[in-house]
């Protein structure tokens, strides 16, 4: 006879009078606890009768084979202790049998995450993080952590959150851009997985005010080289999820098809031409909007693909211009259907070129002097990208709303919990 001790939460209770079944949940799964009047201790029976969903209990007992139980075994309790009681009814049904709207679910997130399907999303996300680290380290990238309280904008001034910082005003970082570029001097290849903040006031299904980005930067890489790193990373993640996360994927009814490489590279100009061809009024030099891409019928844009060679006007100051085409850059957006999940490119690495570009864009050279000094101290040619982790999860799991892939999303109207 094997005696075990398990502690966990009441997931379900079935009281048939002479026999009581409890499904006990812990982080590894669910096990049935069975008490019967015939053989069971009366006191345990009384306790079991009173149990409610999510009461925290500890059971000691013997394990028996039982074909009808969820995983083929059940525990016959010898002792049962109630470690904490839960209120009844709970504000959210953790089994998911009674449906609740997204707002309610997010307000009660830990209860929502008991639901096996929702739980699976974050197990997969954790695995995506592990696989990303594994892949990038194997490629010679060093993991770094850069400051999140900063003094200047990197991705355009309008989206910064100010924070009082003693005598001055500082800002929350929008990206690790300048640091990761500088760190190519000592390390050549770096990556960071960090949380960033953007004060974008609009409330959409793909924007949050706090999001996680996977960033890389690599010396002596072209934009084509770093696009390869991105597509190989995505293929690695898909392959390994299929091998290690079958159960979670099954819960979410997902059959992951490994994307084919190379991902299509579609030129910005070509997309513009196509859009004009279907009657979209859009000027060269404008950003391409999601709505535009939705109406584009092109088999190359049905999965992951890159939109390459963007005009300088819509890209940030550090992006390198094409040598053979004025006004255009060696840059890309990584797309999944109409959703942008990443962007990157080659960077300017020569001091004079960078100053010229910054002046042209009306940026203050003085604000960036701590950064600019390195362009005179051996800045190598380099390239990199940032991929939004939460958006990457949307593409893998097929969610239309970014909030489904973030534990506690922060948006225009959501600051708690
Ligand atoms: P970019 O501004 O395009 O590039 O951001 C990179 C990726 O980060 C994600 N992202 C967001 N996700 C959710 N909510 C937001 N508000 C949000 N903003 C951005 C997107 C986006 O594609 N420094 C460059 C990257 C580089 O060139 O290396 C940058 O920040 O998935």
Coordinates of C-alpha atoms and ligand atoms in Angstrom, one line a residue:
X1 CA 0.0 0.0 0.0
X2 CA 1.4 3.4 -1.0
X3 CA 0.7 6.3 1.3
X4 CA 1.0 9.8 -0.1
X5 CA 0.5 13.4 1.1
X6 CA -1.0 15.9 -1.3
X7 CA -1.8 19.5 -0.7
X8 CA -3.9 21.6 -3.1
X9 CA -7.3 23.1 -3.9
X10 CA -10.8 21.7 -4.3
X11 CA -11.5 21.9 -8.0
X12 CA -14.8 20.0 -8.1
X13 CA -16.9 18.1 -5.6
X14 CA -19.5 15.4 -6.2
X15 CA -21.5 14.3 -3.2
X16 CA -23.6 11.2 -3.9
X17 CA -24.5 10.8 -0.2
X18 CA -22.8 7.5 0.6
X19 CA -19.8 8.4 -1.5
X20 CA -18.0 11.7 -2.0
X21 CA -15.6 12.5 -4.8
X22 CA -13.2 15.5 -4.6
X23 CA -11.1 16.5 -7.6
X24 CA -8.0 18.0 -5.9
X25 CA -5.9 20.4 -8.0
X26 CA -2.3 21.4 -7.6
X27 CA 0.2 22.9 -10.1
X28 CA 0.9 19.5 -11.6
X29 CA -2.7 18.4 -12.3
X30 CA -5.7 16.9 -10.8
X31 CA -6.3 13.8 -8.7
X32 CA -9.4 12.2 -7.3
X33 CA -10.0 11.8 -3.6
X34 CA -12.7 9.3 -2.8
X35 CA -14.5 8.8 0.5
X36 CA -17.2 6.1 1.0
X37 CA -19.5 5.6 4.0
X38 CA -18.8 1.9 3.9
X39 CA -15.1 2.1 4.6
X40 CA -14.3 5.7 5.4
X41 CA -13.8 7.6 8.6
X42 CA -16.9 9.5 9.7
X43 CA -15.1 12.6 10.7
X44 CA -13.4 12.8 7.3
X45 CA -16.8 12.3 5.6
X46 CA -18.2 15.2 7.6
X47 CA -15.3 17.4 6.5
X48 CA -15.5 16.4 2.9
X49 CA -19.3 17.2 2.8
X50 CA -18.5 20.8 3.8
X51 CA -15.8 21.4 1.3
X52 CA -16.3 24.2 -1.2
X53 CA -14.5 25.0 -4.5
X54 CA -11.0 26.3 -3.9
X55 CA -10.8 25.4 -0.3
X56 CA -7.1 24.6 0.4
X57 CA -6.7 21.1 1.8
X58 CA -4.1 18.6 2.7
X59 CA -4.9 14.9 2.3
X60 CA -2.9 11.9 3.5
X61 CA -4.0 8.5 2.2
X62 CA -3.5 5.5 0.1
X63 CA -3.3 5.4 -3.6
X64 CA -5.5 2.9 -5.5
X65 CA -6.0 2.1 -9.1
X66 CA -9.4 3.3 -10.3
X67 CA -10.1 3.3 -14.0
X68 CA -12.9 5.7 -13.8
X69 CA -10.8 8.4 -12.1
X70 CA -9.4 11.2 -14.2
X71 CA -5.8 9.8 -14.3
X72 CA -6.5 6.2 -13.4
X73 CA -5.8 6.5 -9.7
X74 CA -7.6 7.8 -6.6
X75 CA -6.6 8.6 -3.1
X76 CA -8.5 7.1 -0.2
X77 CA -8.0 9.6 2.6
X78 CA -6.7 8.6 6.0
X79 CA -6.5 12.2 7.2
X80 CA -7.8 15.5 5.8
X81 CA -6.9 19.0 7.0
X82 CA -8.6 22.2 5.8
X83 CA -5.7 24.7 5.5
X84 CA -7.9 27.6 4.4
X85 CA -11.5 28.1 3.4
X86 CA -12.7 29.9 0.2
X87 CA -15.9 32.0 0.0
X88 CA -18.8 30.5 -1.8
X89 CA -19.7 31.2 -4.5
X90 CA -16.4 32.5 -5.8
X91 CA -16.5 35.7 -7.8
X92 CA -15.3 33.7 -10.8
X93 CA -15.9 30.1 -11.7
X94 CA -12.3 28.7 -11.9
X95 CA -13.4 25.7 -13.9
X96 CA -14.6 27.9 -16.7
X97 CA -18.0 26.2 -16.9
X98 CA -19.7 29.5 -16.2
X99 CA -18.3 31.9 -18.8
X100 CA -17.2 35.4 -17.8
X101 CA -16.2 38.4 -19.9
X102 CA -12.6 39.5 -20.4
X103 CA -12.9 42.5 -18.0
X104 CA -14.1 40.3 -15.1
X105 CA -11.5 37.7 -15.9
X106 CA -8.7 40.2 -15.8
X107 CA -10.0 41.7 -12.6
X108 CA -9.8 38.3 -11.0
X109 CA -6.8 37.0 -12.9
X110 CA -5.4 34.4 -10.5
X111 CA -8.8 32.7 -10.4
X112 CA -9.1 32.9 -14.2
X113 CA -5.8 31.2 -14.5
X114 CA -7.0 28.1 -12.7
X115 CA -9.0 27.3 -15.9
X116 CA -6.7 24.8 -17.6
X117 CA -7.0 26.5 -21.0
X118 CA -5.9 29.9 -19.6
X119 CA -3.2 28.2 -17.5
X120 CA -1.8 26.6 -20.7
X121 CA -1.3 30.0 -22.3
X122 CA 1.2 31.1 -19.7
X123 CA 2.9 27.8 -19.5
X124 CA 3.5 28.1 -23.2
X125 CA 4.7 31.7 -22.8
X126 CA 7.2 30.6 -20.1
X127 CA 8.5 28.0 -22.5
X128 CA 8.7 30.5 -25.4
X129 CA 10.9 32.6 -23.1
X130 CA 13.1 29.6 -22.2
X131 CA 13.4 28.6 -25.9
X132 CA 14.3 32.2 -26.9
X133 CA 17.1 32.4 -24.4
X134 CA 18.4 28.9 -25.3
X135 CA 18.4 29.8 -29.0
X136 CA 20.0 33.2 -28.7
X137 CA 22.7 32.0 -26.3
X138 CA 23.5 29.2 -28.6
X139 CA 24.0 31.8 -31.3
X140 CA 26.6 33.6 -29.2
X141 CA 24.3 36.4 -27.9
X142 CA 25.0 37.5 -24.3
X143 CA 21.9 38.3 -22.2
X144 CA 22.1 41.8 -20.7
X145 CA 19.9 44.0 -18.5
X146 CA 19.8 47.8 -19.3
X147 CA 18.2 50.6 -17.3
X148 CA 14.4 51.2 -17.4
X149 CA 14.7 54.7 -15.9
X150 CA 16.2 56.9 -18.6
X151 CA 16.8 60.5 -19.5
X152 CA 16.0 60.7 -23.2
X153 CA 13.6 59.3 -25.7
X154 CA 14.7 56.7 -28.2
X155 CA 11.6 55.9 -30.2
X156 CA 10.0 59.4 -30.6
X157 CA 9.3 61.8 -27.8
X158 CA 5.5 61.7 -27.6
X159 CA 5.2 58.3 -26.0
X160 CA 7.3 58.7 -22.9
X161 CA 6.0 58.3 -19.3
X162 CA 7.7 60.9 -17.1
X163 CA 8.8 59.9 -13.6
X164 CA 9.9 62.3 -10.8
X165 CA 13.6 61.4 -10.2
X166 CA 14.8 63.5 -7.3
X167 CA 15.5 67.0 -8.7
X168 CA 14.8 66.2 -12.3
X169 CA 12.2 64.4 -14.5
X170 CA 13.2 61.1 -15.9
X171 CA 11.3 58.7 -18.2
X172 CA 10.4 55.1 -18.3
X173 CA 12.3 53.3 -21.1
X174 CA 10.5 52.7 -24.4
X175 CA 13.1 50.3 -25.6
X176 CA 16.8 49.3 -24.8
X177 CA 17.8 50.7 -28.2
X178 CA 20.8 52.9 -27.4
X179 CA 22.2 50.7 -24.7
X180 CA 22.0 47.6 -26.9
X181 CA 23.8 49.4 -29.7
X182 CA 26.6 50.6 -27.4
X183 CA 27.0 47.1 -26.0
X184 CA 28.0 45.7 -29.3
X185 CA 31.4 47.4 -28.7
X186 CA 32.4 45.1 -25.8
X187 CA 30.2 42.1 -26.5
X188 CA 29.4 42.1 -30.3
X189 CA 26.1 40.2 -29.8
X190 CA 23.7 41.0 -27.0
X191 CA 20.0 40.3 -26.3
X192 CA 17.6 41.6 -23.7
X193 CA 14.1 40.4 -22.7
X194 CA 12.7 43.4 -20.8
X195 CA 9.6 45.4 -19.9
X196 CA 9.1 48.7 -21.7
X197 CA 6.6 51.5 -21.4
X198 CA 4.9 53.7 -23.9
X199 CA 2.4 56.4 -23.1
X200 CA 0.4 55.7 -26.3
X201 CA -3.1 57.0 -25.4
X202 CA -5.0 54.8 -27.9
X203 CA -6.7 51.7 -26.7
X204 CA -6.4 48.9 -29.2
X205 CA -6.3 45.1 -29.2
X206 CA -2.6 45.1 -29.9
X207 CA -1.2 48.0 -27.9
X208 CA -0.4 48.0 -24.2
X209 CA 1.3 50.7 -22.2
X210 CA 3.6 48.2 -20.7
X211 CA 4.9 45.4 -22.9
X212 CA 7.7 42.9 -23.1
X213 CA 10.2 43.1 -25.9
X214 CA 12.8 40.6 -27.0
X215 CA 15.7 42.7 -28.4
X216 CA 18.9 41.7 -30.1
X217 CA 21.8 43.7 -31.5
X218 CA 24.7 42.3 -33.4
X219 CA 28.0 43.8 -34.6
X220 CA 29.0 43.0 -38.2
X221 CA 25.5 41.9 -39.1
X222 CA 23.5 43.2 -42.0
X223 CA 19.7 43.6 -41.8
X224 CA 19.5 40.4 -43.9
X225 CA 21.6 38.6 -41.3
X226 CA 19.3 39.6 -38.4
X227 CA 16.2 38.8 -40.3
X228 CA 17.6 35.3 -40.6
X229 CA 18.1 35.2 -36.8
X230 CA 14.5 36.2 -36.3
X231 CA 13.0 33.7 -38.6
X232 CA 15.2 30.9 -37.3
X233 CA 14.2 31.8 -33.8
X234 CA 10.5 31.6 -34.6
X235 CA 11.0 28.2 -36.3
X236 CA 13.0 26.9 -33.3
X237 CA 10.2 28.0 -31.0
X238 CA 7.5 26.4 -33.1
X239 CA 9.4 23.1 -33.4
X240 CA 10.2 22.8 -29.7
X241 CA 6.7 23.8 -28.6
X242 CA 5.4 20.9 -30.7
X243 CA 7.8 18.6 -29.0
X244 CA 7.5 19.7 -25.4
X245 CA 4.1 21.3 -25.0
X246 CA 1.7 18.9 -26.7
X247 CA -0.7 18.8 -23.7
X248 CA -1.0 22.6 -23.5
X249 CA -1.4 22.9 -27.2
X250 CA -4.1 20.3 -27.2
X251 CA -6.0 22.1 -24.4
X252 CA -6.0 25.2 -26.7
X253 CA -7.0 23.2 -29.8
X254 CA -3.8 24.2 -31.5
X255 CA -2.0 22.3 -34.2
X256 CA 1.1 24.4 -34.8
X257 CA 2.4 24.2 -38.4
X258 CA 6.1 25.0 -38.5
X259 CA 6.6 28.1 -40.7
X260 CA 8.7 27.7 -43.8
X261 CA 11.9 29.6 -44.1
X262 CA 12.9 31.9 -45.6
X263 CA 9.9 34.1 -44.7
X264 CA 8.8 36.2 -47.7
X265 CA 10.6 39.6 -48.0
X266 CA 8.1 42.0 -49.5
X267 CA 9.3 45.5 -50.3
X268 CA 7.5 48.5 -48.8
X269 CA 7.1 50.0 -52.3
X270 CA 5.6 46.9 -53.6
X271 CA 3.0 46.8 -50.9
X272 CA 2.2 50.5 -51.6
X273 CA 1.7 49.8 -55.2
X274 CA -0.6 46.9 -54.5
X275 CA -2.6 49.0 -52.0
X276 CA -3.0 51.7 -54.6
X277 CA -4.0 49.1 -57.0
X278 CA -7.0 48.1 -54.8
X279 CA -8.0 51.7 -54.4
X280 CA -6.4 52.5 -51.0
X281 CA -5.5 56.2 -50.8
X282 CA -2.0 56.2 -49.4
X283 CA 1.1 58.4 -50.1
X284 CA 4.6 57.1 -50.4
X285 CA 6.4 57.7 -47.1
X286 CA 3.3 57.0 -45.0
X287 CA 3.2 54.1 -42.5
X288 CA 1.2 51.0 -43.6
X289 CA -1.8 50.4 -41.3
X290 CA -3.3 47.2 -40.2
X291 CA -6.5 47.9 -42.0
X292 CA -4.6 48.3 -45.2
X293 CA -2.9 44.9 -44.9
X294 CA -6.2 43.2 -44.1
X295 CA -7.5 44.2 -47.5
X296 CA -4.4 43.0 -49.3
X297 CA -4.9 39.7 -51.0
X298 CA -1.4 38.2 -51.4
X299 CA -0.3 34.7 -50.5
X300 CA 3.0 36.0 -49.2
X301 CA 1.3 37.9 -46.4
X302 CA -0.8 35.0 -45.0
X303 CA 1.8 33.9 -42.3
X304 CA 5.1 35.4 -41.1
X305 CA 6.8 37.7 -43.6
X306 CA 9.0 40.8 -43.6
X307 CA 8.1 44.2 -45.1
X308 CA 11.6 45.5 -46.1
X309 CA 13.2 48.7 -47.3
X310 CA 11.1 51.4 -45.5
X311 CA 11.3 55.1 -46.3
X312 CA 13.6 57.0 -43.9
X313 CA 10.6 59.3 -43.0
X314 CA 8.8 56.5 -41.1
X315 CA 11.8 55.0 -39.4
X316 CA 13.7 56.2 -36.3
X317 CA 16.9 58.3 -36.5
X318 CA 19.3 55.5 -35.9
X319 CA 18.2 53.5 -39.0
X320 CA 20.7 53.3 -41.8
X321 CA 19.8 54.7 -45.2
X322 CA 20.3 52.6 -48.3
X323 CA 23.5 53.3 -50.1
X324 CA 21.9 52.9 -53.5
X325 CA 18.6 54.6 -52.9
X326 CA 18.1 57.9 -51.3
X327 CA 15.3 58.3 -48.8
X328 CA 15.0 54.6 -48.1
X329 CA 16.5 52.4 -45.3
X330 CA 17.9 49.0 -44.7
X331 CA 15.1 48.1 -42.4
X332 CA 12.2 45.7 -41.9
X333 CA 9.0 45.0 -40.0
X334 CA 8.4 41.4 -39.1
X335 CA 4.7 40.7 -39.7
X336 CA 2.2 38.0 -39.0
X337 CA -0.7 38.5 -41.3
X338 CA -1.7 42.1 -40.6
X339 CA -0.1 42.3 -37.2
X340 CA 3.4 43.8 -36.7
X341 CA 5.3 41.7 -34.3
X342 CA 8.7 43.1 -34.6
X343 CA 10.9 45.7 -36.3
X344 CA 14.6 46.2 -36.9
X345 CA 17.3 47.0 -39.4
X346 CA 20.9 48.2 -39.9
X347 CA 22.0 51.1 -37.8
X348 CA 24.1 54.2 -38.6
X349 CA 27.5 53.5 -37.1
X350 CA 29.5 56.6 -38.4
X351 CA 29.5 59.7 -36.1
X352 CA 29.0 62.2 -38.9
X353 CA 26.2 60.3 -40.6
X354 CA 24.3 60.0 -37.3
X355 CA 24.7 63.7 -36.5
X356 CA 23.5 64.6 -40.0
X357 CA 20.4 62.4 -39.7
X358 CA 19.6 63.7 -36.2
X359 CA 19.9 67.3 -37.3
X360 CA 17.6 66.5 -40.3
X361 CA 15.1 65.1 -37.9
X362 CA 15.3 68.0 -35.5
X363 CA 16.7 66.0 -32.6
X364 CA 18.9 67.7 -29.9
X365 CA 22.5 66.5 -30.3
X366 CA 23.2 67.7 -26.8
X367 CA 20.6 65.3 -25.2
X368 CA 22.4 62.4 -26.8
X369 CA 26.0 63.4 -26.1
X370 CA 26.6 60.5 -23.7
X371 CA 25.5 58.1 -26.4
X372 CA 27.1 59.8 -29.4
X373 CA 30.6 59.7 -27.9
X374 CA 30.9 56.0 -28.7
X375 CA 30.5 56.6 -32.4
X376 CA 34.0 58.1 -32.2
X377 CA 35.3 55.2 -30.1
X378 CA 35.0 52.1 -32.3
X379 CA 31.3 51.6 -33.0
X380 CA 31.1 48.7 -35.3
X381 CA 28.6 48.3 -38.2
X382 CA 25.7 46.6 -36.6
X383 CA 22.0 45.6 -36.9
X384 CA 19.3 44.3 -34.6
X385 CA 15.6 44.0 -33.9
X386 CA 12.9 44.1 -31.3
X387 CA 10.1 41.6 -31.2
X388 CA 7.1 42.1 -29.0
X389 CA 6.8 39.0 -26.9
X390 CA 3.1 39.5 -26.2
X391 CA 2.4 40.0 -29.9
X392 CA 4.6 37.0 -30.8
X393 CA 2.3 35.0 -28.4
X394 CA -0.8 36.4 -30.3
X395 CA 0.6 35.0 -33.5
X396 CA 1.5 31.6 -32.1
X397 CA -1.7 31.1 -30.2
X398 CA -4.0 32.9 -32.6
X399 CA -5.4 35.5 -30.3
X400 CA -6.9 38.7 -31.6
X401 CA -6.5 40.5 -28.2
X402 CA -3.1 41.1 -26.7
X403 CA -4.6 41.1 -23.2
X404 CA -5.2 37.3 -23.4
X405 CA -1.4 36.8 -23.5
X406 CA -0.5 39.1 -20.7
X407 CA -1.0 38.3 -17.0
X408 CA -1.9 41.8 -15.8
X409 CA -2.2 44.0 -18.8
X410 CA -1.7 47.8 -18.5
X411 CA -3.8 49.9 -20.9
X412 CA -5.4 53.3 -21.0
X413 CA -8.1 52.3 -18.6
X414 CA -6.4 49.5 -16.6
X415 CA -4.0 50.2 -13.9
X416 CA -5.3 47.7 -11.3
X417 CA -5.0 44.9 -10.5
Ligands
LIG1 P1 9.2 49.2 -32.3 O1 8.8 50.5 -31.8 O2 8.7 48.8 -33.6 O3 10.8 49.1 -32.5 O4 8.9 48.1 -31.2 C1 9.3 46.7 -31.4 C2 8.1 45.8 -31.2 O5 7.6 45.9 -29.9 C3 6.2 45.7 -29.8 N1 5.5 46.9 -29.3 C4 4.4 46.8 -28.6 N2 3.7 45.8 -28.1 C5 2.6 46.0 -27.4 N3 2.2 47.3 -27.1 C6 2.9 48.4 -27.5 N4 2.4 49.6 -27.2 C7 4.0 48.1 -28.3 N5 4.9 49.0 -28.9 C8 5.8 48.2 -29.5 C9 5.8 45.4 -31.2 C10 6.9 46.1 -32.0 O6 7.0 45.5 -33.3 N6 14.0 49.8 -31.0 C11 13.1 49.3 -32.0 C12 13.5 47.9 -32.4 C13 14.8 47.7 -33.1 O7 15.0 48.4 -34.2 O8 15.7 47.0 -32.6 C14 11.7 49.4 -31.5 O9 11.4 49.7 -30.4 O10 5.7 44.0 -31.4

